[in-house]
Coordinates of N, CA and C in Angstrom, one line a residue:
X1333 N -41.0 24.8 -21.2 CA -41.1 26.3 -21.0 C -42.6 26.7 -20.9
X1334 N -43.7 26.5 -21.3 CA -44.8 26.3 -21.7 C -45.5 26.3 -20.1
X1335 N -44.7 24.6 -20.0 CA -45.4 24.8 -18.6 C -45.0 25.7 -17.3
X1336 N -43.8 26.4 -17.4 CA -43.5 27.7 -16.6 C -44.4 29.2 -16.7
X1337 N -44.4 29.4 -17.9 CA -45.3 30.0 -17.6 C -46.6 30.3 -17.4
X1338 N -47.1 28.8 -18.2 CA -48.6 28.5 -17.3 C -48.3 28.4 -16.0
X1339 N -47.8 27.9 -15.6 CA -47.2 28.0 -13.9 C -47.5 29.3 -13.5
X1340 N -46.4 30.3 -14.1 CA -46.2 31.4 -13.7 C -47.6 31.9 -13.7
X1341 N -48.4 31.8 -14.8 CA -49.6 33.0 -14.7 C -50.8 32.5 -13.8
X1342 N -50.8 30.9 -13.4 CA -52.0 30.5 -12.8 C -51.6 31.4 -11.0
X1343 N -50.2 30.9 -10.9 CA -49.9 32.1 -9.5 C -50.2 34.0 -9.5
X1344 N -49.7 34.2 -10.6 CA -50.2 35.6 -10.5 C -51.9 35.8 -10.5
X1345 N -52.1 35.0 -10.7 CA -54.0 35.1 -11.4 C -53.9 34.6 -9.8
X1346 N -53.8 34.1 -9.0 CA -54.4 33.6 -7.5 C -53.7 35.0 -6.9
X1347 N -53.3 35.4 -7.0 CA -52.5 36.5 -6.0 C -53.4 37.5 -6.1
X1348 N -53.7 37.8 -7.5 CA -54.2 39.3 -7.9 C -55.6 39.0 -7.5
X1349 N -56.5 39.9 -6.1 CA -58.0 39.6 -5.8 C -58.6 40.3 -7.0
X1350 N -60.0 39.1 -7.2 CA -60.6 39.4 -8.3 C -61.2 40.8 -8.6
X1351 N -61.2 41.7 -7.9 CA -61.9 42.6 -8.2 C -61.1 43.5 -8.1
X1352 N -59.6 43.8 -8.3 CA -58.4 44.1 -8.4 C -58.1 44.6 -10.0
X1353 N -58.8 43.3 -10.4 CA -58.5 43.2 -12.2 C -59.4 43.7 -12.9
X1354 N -60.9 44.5 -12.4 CA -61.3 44.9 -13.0 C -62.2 46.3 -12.7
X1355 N -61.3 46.4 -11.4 CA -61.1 48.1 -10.8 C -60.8 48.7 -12.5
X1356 N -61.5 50.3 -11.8 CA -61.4 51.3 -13.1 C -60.6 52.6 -12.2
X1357 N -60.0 53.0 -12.8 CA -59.6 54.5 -12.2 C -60.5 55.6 -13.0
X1358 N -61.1 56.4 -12.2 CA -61.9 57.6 -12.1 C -61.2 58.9 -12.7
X1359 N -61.0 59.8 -13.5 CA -60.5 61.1 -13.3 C -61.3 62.3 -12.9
X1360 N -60.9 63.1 -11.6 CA -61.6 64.3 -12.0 C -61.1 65.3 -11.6
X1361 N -61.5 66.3 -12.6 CA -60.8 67.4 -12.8 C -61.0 68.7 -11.8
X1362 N -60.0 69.4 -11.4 CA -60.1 70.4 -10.2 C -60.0 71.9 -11.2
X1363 N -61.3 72.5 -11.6 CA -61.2 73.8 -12.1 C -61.5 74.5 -11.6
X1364 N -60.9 76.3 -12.3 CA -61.7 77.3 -12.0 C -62.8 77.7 -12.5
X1365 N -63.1 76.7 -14.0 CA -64.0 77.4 -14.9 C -64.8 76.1 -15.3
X1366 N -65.6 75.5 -14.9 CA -65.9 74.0 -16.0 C -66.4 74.4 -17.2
X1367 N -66.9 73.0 -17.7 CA -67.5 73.2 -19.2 C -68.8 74.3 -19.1
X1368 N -69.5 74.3 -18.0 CA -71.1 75.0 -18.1 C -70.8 76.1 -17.6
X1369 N -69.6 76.8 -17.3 CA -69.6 78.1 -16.7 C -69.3 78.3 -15.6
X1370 N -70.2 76.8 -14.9 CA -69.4 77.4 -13.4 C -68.1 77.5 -12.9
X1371 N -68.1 78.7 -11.7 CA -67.1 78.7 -11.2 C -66.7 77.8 -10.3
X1372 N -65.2 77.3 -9.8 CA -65.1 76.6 -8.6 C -65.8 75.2 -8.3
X1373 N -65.2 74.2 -9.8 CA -66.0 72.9 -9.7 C -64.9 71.8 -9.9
X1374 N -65.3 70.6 -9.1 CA -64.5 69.5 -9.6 C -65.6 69.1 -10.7
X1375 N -65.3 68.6 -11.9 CA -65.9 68.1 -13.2 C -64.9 66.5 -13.5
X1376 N -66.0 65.6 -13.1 CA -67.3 65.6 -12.8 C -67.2 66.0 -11.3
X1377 N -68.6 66.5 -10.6 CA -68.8 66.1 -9.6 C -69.8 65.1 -9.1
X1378 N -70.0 64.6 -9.7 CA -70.8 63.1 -9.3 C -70.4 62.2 -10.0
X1379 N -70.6 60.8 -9.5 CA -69.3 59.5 -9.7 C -70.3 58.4 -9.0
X1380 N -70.7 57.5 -9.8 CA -71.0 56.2 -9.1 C -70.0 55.1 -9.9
X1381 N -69.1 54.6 -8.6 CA -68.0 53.7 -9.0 C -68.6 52.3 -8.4
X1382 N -67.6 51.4 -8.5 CA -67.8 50.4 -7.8 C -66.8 50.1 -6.6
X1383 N -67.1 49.2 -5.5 CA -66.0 49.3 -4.6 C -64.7 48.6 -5.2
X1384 N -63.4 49.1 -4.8 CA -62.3 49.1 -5.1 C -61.5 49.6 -6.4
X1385 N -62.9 50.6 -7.2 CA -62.6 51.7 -7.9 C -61.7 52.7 -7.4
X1386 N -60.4 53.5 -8.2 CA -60.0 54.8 -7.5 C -60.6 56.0 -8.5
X1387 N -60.1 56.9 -7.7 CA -60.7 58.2 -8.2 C -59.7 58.8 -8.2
X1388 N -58.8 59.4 -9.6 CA -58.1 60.3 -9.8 C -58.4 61.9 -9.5
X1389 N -58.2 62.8 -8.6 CA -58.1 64.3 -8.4 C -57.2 64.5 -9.1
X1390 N -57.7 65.2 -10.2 CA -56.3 65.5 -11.2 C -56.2 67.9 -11.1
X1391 N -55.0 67.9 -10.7 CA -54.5 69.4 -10.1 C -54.4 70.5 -11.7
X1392 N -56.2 70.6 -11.9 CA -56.1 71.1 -13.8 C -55.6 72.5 -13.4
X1393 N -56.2 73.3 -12.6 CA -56.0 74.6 -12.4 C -55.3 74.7 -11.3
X1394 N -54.8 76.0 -10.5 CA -53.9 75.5 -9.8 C -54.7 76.2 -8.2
X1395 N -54.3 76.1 -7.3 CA -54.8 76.6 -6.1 C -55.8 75.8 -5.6
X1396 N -56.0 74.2 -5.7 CA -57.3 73.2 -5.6 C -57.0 72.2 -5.3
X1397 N -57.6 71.3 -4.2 CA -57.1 70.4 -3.5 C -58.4 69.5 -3.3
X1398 N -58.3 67.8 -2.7 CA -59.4 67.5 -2.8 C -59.3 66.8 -1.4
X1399 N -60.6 67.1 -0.7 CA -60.6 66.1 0.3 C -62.1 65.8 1.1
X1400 N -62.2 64.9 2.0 CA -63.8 64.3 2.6 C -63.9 65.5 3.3
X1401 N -65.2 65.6 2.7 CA -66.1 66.5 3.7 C -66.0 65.6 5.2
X1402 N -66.4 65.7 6.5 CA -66.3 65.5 7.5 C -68.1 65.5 7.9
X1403 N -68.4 63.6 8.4 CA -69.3 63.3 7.8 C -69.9 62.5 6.8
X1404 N -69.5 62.6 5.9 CA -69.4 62.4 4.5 C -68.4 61.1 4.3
X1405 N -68.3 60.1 5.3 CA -67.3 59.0 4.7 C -68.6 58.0 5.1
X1406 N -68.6 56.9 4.3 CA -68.7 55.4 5.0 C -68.1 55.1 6.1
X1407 N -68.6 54.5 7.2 CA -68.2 53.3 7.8 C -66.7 52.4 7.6
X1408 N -66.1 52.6 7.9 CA -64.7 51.8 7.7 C -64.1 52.2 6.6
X1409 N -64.4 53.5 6.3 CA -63.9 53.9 5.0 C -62.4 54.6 5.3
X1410 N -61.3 55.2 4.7 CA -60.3 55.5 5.0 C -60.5 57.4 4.3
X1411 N -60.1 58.2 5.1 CA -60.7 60.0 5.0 C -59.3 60.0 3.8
X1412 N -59.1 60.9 3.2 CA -57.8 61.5 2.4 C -58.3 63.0 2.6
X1413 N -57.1 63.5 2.2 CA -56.9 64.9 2.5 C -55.3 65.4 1.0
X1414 N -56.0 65.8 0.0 CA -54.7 66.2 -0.6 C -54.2 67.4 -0.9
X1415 N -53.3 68.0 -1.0 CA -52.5 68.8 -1.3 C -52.9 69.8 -1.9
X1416 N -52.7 70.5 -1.8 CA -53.2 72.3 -3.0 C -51.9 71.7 -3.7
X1417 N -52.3 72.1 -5.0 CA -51.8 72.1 -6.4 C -51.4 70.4 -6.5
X1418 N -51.9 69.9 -5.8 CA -51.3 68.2 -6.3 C -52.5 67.2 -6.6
X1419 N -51.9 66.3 -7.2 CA -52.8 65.0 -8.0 C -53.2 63.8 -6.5
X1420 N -54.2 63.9 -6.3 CA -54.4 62.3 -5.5 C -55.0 61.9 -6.5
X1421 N -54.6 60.3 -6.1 CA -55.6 59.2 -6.1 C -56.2 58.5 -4.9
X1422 N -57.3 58.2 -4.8 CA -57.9 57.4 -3.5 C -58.5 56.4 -4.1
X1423 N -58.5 54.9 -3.6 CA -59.4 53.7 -3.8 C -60.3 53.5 -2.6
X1424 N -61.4 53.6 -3.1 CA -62.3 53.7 -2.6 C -63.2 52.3 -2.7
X1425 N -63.1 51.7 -1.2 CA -63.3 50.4 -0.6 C -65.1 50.1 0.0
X1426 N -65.2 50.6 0.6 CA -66.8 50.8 1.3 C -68.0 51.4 0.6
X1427 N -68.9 50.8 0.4 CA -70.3 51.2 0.1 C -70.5 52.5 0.7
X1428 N -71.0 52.9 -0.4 CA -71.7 54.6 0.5 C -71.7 55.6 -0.4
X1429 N -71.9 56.9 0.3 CA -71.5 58.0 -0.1 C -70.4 58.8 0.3
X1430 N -69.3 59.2 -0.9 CA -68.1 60.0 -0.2 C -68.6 62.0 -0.6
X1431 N -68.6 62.6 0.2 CA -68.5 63.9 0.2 C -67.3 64.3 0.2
X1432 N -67.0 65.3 -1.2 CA -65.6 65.8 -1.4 C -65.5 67.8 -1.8
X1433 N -64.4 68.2 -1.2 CA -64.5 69.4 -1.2 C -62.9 69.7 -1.3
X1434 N -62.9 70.9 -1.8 CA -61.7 72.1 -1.9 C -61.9 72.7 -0.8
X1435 N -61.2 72.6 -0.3 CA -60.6 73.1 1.2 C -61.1 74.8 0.8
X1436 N -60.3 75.3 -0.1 CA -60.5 76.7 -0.2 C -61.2 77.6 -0.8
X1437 N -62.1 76.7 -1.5 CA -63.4 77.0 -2.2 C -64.6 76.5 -1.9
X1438 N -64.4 75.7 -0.7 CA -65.5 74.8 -0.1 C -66.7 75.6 0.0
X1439 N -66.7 77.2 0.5 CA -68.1 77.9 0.5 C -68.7 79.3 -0.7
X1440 N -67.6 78.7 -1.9 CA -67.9 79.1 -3.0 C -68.6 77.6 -4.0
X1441 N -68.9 76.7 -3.2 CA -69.3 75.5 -3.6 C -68.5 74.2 -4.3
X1442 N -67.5 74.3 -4.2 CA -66.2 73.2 -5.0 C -66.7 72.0 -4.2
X1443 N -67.4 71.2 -4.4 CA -68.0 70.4 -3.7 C -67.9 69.1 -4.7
X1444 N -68.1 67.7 -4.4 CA -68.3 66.2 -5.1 C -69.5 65.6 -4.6
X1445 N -70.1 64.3 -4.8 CA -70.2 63.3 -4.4 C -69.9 62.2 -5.5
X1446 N -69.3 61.2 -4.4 CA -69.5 60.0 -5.1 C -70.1 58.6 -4.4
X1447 N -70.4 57.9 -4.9 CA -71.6 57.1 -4.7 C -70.5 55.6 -5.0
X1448 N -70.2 54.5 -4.1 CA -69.6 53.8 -4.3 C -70.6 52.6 -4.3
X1449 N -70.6 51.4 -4.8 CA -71.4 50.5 -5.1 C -73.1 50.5 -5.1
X1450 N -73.5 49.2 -5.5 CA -74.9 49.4 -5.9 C -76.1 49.6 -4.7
X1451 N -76.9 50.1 -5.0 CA -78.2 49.7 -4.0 C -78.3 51.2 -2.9
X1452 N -78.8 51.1 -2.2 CA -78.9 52.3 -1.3 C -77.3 52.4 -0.4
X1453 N -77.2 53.2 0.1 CA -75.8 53.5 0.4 C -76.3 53.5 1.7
X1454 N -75.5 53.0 2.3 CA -75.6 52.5 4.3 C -75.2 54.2 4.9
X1455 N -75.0 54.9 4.6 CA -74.8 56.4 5.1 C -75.6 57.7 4.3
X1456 N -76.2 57.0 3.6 CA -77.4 58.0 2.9 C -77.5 59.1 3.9
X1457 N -78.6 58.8 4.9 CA -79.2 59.5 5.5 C -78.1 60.8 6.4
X1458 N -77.2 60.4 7.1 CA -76.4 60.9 7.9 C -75.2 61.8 6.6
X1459 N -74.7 61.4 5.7 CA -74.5 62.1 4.8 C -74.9 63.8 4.2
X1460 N -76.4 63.0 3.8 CA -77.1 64.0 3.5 C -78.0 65.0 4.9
X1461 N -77.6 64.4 6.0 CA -78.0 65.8 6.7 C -76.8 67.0 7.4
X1462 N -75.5 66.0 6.3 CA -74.3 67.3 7.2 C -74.7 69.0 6.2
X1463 N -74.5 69.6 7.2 CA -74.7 71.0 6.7 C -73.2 71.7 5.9
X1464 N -73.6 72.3 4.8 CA -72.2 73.6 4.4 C -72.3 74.7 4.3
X1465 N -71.1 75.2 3.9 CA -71.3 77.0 3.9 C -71.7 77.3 2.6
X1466 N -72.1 78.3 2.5 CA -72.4 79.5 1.0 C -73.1 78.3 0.0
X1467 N -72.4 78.7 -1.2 CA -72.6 77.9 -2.3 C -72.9 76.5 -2.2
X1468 N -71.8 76.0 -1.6 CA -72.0 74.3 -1.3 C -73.3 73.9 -0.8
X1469 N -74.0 74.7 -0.1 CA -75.7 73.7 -0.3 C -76.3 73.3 -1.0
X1470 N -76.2 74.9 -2.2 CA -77.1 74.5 -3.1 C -76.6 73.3 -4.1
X1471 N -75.2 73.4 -4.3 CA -74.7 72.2 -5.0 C -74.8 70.8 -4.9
X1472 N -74.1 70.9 -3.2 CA -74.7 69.7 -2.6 C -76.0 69.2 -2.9
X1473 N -77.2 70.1 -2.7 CA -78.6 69.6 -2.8 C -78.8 68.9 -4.3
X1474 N -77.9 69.7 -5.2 CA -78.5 69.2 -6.4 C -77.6 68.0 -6.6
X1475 N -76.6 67.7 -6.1 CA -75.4 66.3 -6.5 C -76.6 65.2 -5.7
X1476 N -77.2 65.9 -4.3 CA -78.0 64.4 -3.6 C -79.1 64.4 -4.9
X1477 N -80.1 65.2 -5.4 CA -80.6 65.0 -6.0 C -80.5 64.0 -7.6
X1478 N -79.4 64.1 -8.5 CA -78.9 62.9 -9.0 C -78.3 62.1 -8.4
X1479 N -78.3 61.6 -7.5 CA -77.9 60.6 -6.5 C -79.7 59.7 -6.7
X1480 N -80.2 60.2 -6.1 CA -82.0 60.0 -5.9 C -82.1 59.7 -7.2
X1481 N -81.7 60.2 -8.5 CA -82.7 60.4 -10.0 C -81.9 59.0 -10.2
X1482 N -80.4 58.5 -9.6 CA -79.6 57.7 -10.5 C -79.0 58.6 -11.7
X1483 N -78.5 59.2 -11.3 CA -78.5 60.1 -13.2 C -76.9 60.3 -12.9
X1484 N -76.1 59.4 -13.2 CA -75.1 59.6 -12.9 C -74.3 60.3 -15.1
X1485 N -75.1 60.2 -15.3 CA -74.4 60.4 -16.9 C -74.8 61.8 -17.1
X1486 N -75.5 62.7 -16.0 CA -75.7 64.2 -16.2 C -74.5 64.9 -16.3
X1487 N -74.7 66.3 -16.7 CA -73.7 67.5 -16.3 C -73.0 67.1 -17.4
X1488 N -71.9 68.2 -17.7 CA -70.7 68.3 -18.4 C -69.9 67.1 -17.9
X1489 N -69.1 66.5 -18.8 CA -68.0 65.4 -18.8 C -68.5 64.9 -17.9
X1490 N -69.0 63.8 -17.7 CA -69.0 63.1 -16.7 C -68.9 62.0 -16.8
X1491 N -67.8 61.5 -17.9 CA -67.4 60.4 -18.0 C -66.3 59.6 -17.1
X1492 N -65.5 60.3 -17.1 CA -64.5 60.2 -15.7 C -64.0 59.2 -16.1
X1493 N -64.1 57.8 -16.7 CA -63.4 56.4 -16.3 C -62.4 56.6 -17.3
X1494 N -60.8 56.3 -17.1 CA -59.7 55.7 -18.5 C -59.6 54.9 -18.6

């Protein structure tokens, strides 16, 4: 018996890719109000994960949806687009930077970034020159800005990992 399921586990251990088993899921929260006052924020909005980390959009308030800015993906990355009032998750595969926004608050600033694996991000530049409306520049500017500092442990909650 013993040796069945050493059997059994040495197969599951080859099946499951290594970096499968120590993926983390991300949460972040879609509000009207965050911890610091502002209005119209995903908390966190900044995230340096690793590749084949997900990132939970969790639907805290209601009327908020999450999806890539346009622009704003890596190279062979896969876009998502979620739902008003609903929860995605996305695994996020490619090095880079992802730009993320509320469809309907996008120029009241409801803006993300997240920063996927280590070292300079292969879309830095092209990233950071898409333009937005209203609010979301200044946000934007300041998310590229801890991006630059590395300061991913700023801001309200921005622990994000379960």
């Amino acid at each position: 018996m013993n040796k069945q399921l050493l059997l059994a586990a040495t197969l599951i251990a080859a099946v499951i890719p290594a970096n499968a088993a120590f993926a983390e899921d991300h949460e972040v929260r879609m509000l009207n109000r965050g911890a610091d006052g502002e209005m119209m924020v995903f908390e966190p909005a900044y995230l340096e994960v690793e590749p084949g980390d997900t990132v939970t959009f969790l639907a805290t308030d209601p009327s908020h949806n999450a999806e890539i800015i346009a622009g704003m993906l890596p190279e062979g990355a896969e876009p998502f687009r979620g739902r008003i009032n609903q929860e995605i998750t996305v695994t996020l595969t490619e090095d880079g930077v992802y730009g993320v926004k509320c469809l309907p608050h996008y120029g009241l600033g409801m803006v993300a970034l997240i920063k996927v694996g280590d070292g300079e991000a292969p879309n830095l530049e092209d990233a950071a020159a898409v333009r937005h409306p209203g609010r979301a520049t200044q946000r934007m500017a300041a998310l590229f800005d801890r991006l630059e500092a590395g300061d991913a442990a700023a801001g309200p909650a921005e622990t994000g990992a379960r």
